[in-house]
Short mmCIF file of C-alpha atoms in Angstrom, two decimals:
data_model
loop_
_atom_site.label_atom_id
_atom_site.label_comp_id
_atom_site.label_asym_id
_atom_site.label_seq_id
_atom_site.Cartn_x
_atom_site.Cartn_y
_atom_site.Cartn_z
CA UNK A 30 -38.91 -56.00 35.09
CA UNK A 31 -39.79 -54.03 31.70
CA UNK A 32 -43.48 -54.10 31.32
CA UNK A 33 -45.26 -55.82 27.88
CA UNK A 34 -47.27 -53.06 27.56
CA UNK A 35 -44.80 -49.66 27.99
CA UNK A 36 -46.36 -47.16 29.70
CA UNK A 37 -47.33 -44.07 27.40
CA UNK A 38 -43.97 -41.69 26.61
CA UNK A 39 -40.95 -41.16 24.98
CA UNK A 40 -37.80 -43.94 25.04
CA UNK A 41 -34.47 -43.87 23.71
CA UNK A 42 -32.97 -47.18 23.39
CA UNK A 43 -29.79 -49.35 21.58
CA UNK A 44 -29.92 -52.02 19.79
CA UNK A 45 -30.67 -53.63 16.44
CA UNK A 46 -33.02 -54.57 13.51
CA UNK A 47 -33.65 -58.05 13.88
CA UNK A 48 -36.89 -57.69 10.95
CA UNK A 49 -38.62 -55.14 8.68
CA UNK A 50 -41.73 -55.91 6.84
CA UNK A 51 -43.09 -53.05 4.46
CA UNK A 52 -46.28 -51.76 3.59
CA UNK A 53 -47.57 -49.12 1.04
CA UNK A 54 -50.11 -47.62 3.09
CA UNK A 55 -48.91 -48.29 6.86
CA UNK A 56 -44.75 -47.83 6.44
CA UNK A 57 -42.87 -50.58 8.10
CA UNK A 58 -43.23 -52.68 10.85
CA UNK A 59 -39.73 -53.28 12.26
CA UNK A 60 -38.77 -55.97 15.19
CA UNK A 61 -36.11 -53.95 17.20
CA UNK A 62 -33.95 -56.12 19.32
CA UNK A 63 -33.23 -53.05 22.01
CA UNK A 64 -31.16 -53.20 25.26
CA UNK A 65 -33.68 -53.82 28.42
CA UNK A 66 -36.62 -54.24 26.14
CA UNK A 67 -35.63 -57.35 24.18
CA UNK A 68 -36.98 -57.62 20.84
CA UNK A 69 -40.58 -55.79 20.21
CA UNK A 70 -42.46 -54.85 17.32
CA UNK A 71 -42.43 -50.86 16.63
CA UNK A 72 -44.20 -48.93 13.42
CA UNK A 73 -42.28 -47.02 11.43
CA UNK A 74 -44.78 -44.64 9.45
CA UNK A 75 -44.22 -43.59 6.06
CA UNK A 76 -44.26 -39.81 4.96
CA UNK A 77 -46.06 -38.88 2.15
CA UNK A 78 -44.90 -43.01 0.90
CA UNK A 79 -41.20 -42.70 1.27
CA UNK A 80 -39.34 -44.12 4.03
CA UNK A 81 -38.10 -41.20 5.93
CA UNK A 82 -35.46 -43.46 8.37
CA UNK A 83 -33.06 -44.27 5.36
CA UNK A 84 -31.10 -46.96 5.91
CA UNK A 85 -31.40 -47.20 9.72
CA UNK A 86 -34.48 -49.28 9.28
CA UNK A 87 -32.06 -52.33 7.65
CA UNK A 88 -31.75 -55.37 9.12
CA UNK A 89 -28.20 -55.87 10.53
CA UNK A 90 -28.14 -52.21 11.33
CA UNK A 91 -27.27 -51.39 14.88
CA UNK A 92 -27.91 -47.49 16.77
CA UNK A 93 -30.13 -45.65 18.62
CA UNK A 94 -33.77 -45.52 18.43
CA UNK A 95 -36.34 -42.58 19.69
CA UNK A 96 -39.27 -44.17 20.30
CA UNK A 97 -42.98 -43.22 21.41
CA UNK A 98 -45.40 -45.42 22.73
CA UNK A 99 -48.76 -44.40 22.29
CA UNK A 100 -51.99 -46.00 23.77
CA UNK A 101 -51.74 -48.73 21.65
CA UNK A 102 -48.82 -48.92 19.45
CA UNK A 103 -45.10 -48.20 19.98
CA UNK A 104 -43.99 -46.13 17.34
CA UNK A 105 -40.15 -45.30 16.02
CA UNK A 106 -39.85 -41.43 15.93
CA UNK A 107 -36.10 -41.61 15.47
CA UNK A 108 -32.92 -43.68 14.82
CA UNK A 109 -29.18 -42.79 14.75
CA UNK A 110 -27.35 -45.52 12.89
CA UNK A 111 -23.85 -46.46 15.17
CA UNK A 112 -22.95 -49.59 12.99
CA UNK A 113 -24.45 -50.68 9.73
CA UNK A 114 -22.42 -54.17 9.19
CA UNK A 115 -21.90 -52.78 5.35
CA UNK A 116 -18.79 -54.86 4.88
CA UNK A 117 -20.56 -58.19 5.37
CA UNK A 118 -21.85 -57.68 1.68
CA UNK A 119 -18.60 -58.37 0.07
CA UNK A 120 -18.26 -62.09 1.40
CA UNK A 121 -21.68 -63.80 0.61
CA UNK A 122 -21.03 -66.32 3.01
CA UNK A 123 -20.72 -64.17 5.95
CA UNK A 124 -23.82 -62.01 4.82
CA UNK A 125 -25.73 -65.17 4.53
CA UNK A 126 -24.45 -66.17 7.61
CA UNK A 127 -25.53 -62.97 9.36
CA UNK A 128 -28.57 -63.84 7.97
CA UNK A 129 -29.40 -66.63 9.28
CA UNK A 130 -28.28 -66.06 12.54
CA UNK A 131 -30.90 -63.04 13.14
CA UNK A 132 -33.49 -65.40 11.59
CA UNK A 133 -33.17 -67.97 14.06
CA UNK A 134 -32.38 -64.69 17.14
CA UNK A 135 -36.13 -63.05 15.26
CA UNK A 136 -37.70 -66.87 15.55
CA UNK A 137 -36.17 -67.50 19.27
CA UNK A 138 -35.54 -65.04 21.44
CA UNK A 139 -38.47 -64.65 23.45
CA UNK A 140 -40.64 -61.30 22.63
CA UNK A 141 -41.36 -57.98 25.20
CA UNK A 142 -39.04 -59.11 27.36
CA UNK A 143 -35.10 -58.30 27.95
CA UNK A 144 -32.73 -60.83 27.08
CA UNK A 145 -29.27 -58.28 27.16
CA UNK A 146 -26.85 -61.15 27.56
CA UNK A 147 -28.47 -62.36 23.98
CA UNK A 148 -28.23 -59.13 22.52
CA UNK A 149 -24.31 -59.34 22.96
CA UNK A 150 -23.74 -62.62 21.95
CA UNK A 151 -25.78 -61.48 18.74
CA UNK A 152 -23.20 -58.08 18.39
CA UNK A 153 -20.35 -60.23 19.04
CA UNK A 154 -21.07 -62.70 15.86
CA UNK A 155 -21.32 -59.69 13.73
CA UNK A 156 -18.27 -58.50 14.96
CA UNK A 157 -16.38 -61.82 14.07
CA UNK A 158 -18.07 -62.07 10.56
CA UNK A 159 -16.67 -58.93 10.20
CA UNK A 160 -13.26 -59.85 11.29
CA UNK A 161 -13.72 -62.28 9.25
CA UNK A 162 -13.82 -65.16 10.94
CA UNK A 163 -15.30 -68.25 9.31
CA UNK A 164 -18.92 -68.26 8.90
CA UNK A 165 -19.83 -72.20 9.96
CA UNK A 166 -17.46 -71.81 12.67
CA UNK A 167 -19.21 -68.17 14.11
CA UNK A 168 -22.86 -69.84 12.96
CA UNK A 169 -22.23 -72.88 15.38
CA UNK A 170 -20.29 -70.56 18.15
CA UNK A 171 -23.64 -68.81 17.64
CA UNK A 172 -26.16 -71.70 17.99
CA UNK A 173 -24.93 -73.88 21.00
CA UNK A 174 -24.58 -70.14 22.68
CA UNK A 175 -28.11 -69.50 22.21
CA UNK A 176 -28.90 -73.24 23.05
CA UNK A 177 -27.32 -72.41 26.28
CA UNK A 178 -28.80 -69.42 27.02
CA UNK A 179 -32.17 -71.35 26.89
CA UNK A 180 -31.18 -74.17 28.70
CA UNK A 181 -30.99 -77.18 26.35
CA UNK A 182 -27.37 -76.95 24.77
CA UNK A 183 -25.64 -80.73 24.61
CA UNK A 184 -22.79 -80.71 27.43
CA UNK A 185 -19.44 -80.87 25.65
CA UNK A 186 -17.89 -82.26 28.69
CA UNK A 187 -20.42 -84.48 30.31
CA UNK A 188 -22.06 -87.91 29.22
CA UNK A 189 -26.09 -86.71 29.39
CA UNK A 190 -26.51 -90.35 30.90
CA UNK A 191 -24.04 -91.28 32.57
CA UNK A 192 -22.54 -88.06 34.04
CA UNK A 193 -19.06 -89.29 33.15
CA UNK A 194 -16.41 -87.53 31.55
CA UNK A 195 -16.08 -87.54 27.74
CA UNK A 196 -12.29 -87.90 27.75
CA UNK A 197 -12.64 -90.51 24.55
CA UNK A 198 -15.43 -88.25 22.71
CA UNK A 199 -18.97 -89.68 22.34
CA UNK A 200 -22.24 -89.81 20.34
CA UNK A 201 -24.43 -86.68 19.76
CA UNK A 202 -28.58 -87.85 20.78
CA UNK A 203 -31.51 -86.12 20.55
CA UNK A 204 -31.42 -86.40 24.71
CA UNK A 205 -27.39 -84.55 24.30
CA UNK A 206 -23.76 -85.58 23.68
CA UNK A 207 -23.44 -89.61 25.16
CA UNK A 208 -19.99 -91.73 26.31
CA UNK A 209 -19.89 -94.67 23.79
CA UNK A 210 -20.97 -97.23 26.25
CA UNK A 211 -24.24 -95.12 26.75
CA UNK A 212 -25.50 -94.43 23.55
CA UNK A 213 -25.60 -98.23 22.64
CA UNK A 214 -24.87 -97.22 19.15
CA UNK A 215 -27.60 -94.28 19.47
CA UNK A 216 -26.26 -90.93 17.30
CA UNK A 217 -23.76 -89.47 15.06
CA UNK A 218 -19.98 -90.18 16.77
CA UNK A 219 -18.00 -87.40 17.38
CA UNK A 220 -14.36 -87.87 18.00
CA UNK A 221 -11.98 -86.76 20.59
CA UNK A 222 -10.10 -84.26 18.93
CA UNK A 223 -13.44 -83.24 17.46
CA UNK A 224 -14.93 -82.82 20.79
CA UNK A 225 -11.89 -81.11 21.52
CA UNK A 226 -12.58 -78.72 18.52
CA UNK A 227 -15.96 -77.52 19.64
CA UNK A 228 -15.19 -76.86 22.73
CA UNK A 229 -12.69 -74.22 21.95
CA UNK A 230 -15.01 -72.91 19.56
CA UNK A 231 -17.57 -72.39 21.81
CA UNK A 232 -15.96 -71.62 25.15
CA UNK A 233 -13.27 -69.10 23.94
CA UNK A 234 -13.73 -65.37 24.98
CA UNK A 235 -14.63 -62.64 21.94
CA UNK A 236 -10.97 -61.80 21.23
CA UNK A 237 -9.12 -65.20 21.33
CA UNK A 238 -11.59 -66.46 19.52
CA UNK A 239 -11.28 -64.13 16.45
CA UNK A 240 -7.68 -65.36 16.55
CA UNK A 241 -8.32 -68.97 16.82
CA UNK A 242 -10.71 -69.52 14.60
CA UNK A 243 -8.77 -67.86 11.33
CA UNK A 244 -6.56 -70.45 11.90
CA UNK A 245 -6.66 -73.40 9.66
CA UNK A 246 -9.41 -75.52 10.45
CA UNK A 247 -11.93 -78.15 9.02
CA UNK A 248 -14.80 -77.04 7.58
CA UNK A 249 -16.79 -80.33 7.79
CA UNK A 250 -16.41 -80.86 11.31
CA UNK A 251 -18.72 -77.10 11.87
CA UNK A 252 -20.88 -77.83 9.15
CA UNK A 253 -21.58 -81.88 10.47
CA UNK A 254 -22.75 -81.10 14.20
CA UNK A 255 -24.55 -77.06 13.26
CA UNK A 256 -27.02 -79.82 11.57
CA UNK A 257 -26.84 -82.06 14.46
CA UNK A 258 -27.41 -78.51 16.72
CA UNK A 259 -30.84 -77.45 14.84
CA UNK A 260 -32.77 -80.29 15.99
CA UNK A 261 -32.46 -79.23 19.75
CA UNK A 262 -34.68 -75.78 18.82
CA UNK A 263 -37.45 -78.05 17.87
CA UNK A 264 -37.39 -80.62 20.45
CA UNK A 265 -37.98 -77.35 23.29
CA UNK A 266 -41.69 -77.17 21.09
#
């Protein structure tokens, strides 16, 4: 178990730059997203009012960080940039996309505290962006991931009442994903083959999803249930 408070020394860690936030007289606050740590707030100080970490301070950049944690702060000494996502720029959608997704990783993911498996899943959707994969199907591959991770993801296989198999499709609830004798009319109805759809898009491994998924496919269908997905984050509050 990594301790909130790091003991006082030097660290070397991977990871990522979920958020930066800048000051003229302080230098930037980052929230690294680091293997075994999980995401934590580090200072980056200025020198003489220039940034002197270049562009490894982004967000969306990925390397290694040398860090120092002092008596009271944890402070970034250091940073080796292994993957800077540059490419994502030349499709708006997938940058937005990208976006978003660390948003809702910065506004999650719990802080201090290692969360590796999320880490990957967050590496992985950069990965497909920049294979590029559609955005609203990686975004909602993405969400019911995370959703799962914490618990509260809508089985794509089960009624949430009922326990019975959706073989026909079902309803989507604020309680999860309901057989069409359960829901009594509660929900947005999602189809068979639709059902079928999501699950692939979800349950797929890395690489056979990148091939899937450029595949033709419908757009509305991803867009329709991600909205139908948000809701779950704030029922958990």
């Amino acid at each position: 178990m990594i301790p909130v408070q790091l003991p006082q020394g030097h660290y070397s860690k991977t990871g990522t730059v979920l958020l930066r936030r800048d000051s003229s007289r302080e230098g930037q606050s980052l929230l690294l997203f680091m293997r075994e740590f999980g995401p934590r707030w580090v200072s980056a100080p200025a020198a003489t009012g220039k940034n002197r970490f270049g562009g490894s301070t982004e967000p969306l950049t990925w390397g290694e960080f040398l860090l120092y944690q002092s008596p009271s702060k944890l402070y970034l000494q250091g940073a080796e940039v292994k993957e800077d996502f540059l490419s994502l720029r030349q499709s708006p959608a997938s940058l937005l996309c990208a976006l978003r997704i660390y948003k809702r990783t910065s506004k999650e993911a719990p802080a201090d505290c290692e969360n590796d498996a999320l880490l990957r899943m967050l590496w992985s959707a950069l990965v497909q962006l920049r294979e590029k994969c559609p955005s609203y199907i990686v975004e909602l591959r993405f969400t019911w991931k995370l959703l799962n991770l914490m618990g509260i993801a809508p089985s794509l296989d089960l009624c949430v009442e009922c326990g019975g198999l959706l073989t026909e499709g079902g309803r989507l609830t604020q309680a999860g994903m309901c057989c069409r004798r359960c829901s009594q009319g509660r929900g947005e109805e999602v189809g068979a083959d639709e059902l079928a759809e999501l699950r692939r898009a979800v349950a797929l491994p890395h690489e056979k999803f990148i091939l899937w998924s450029c595949e033709t496919r419908q757009k509305d269908c991803y867009i329709k249930n991600l909205k139908m997905l948000s809701p779950y984050f704030s029922n958990m509050r």
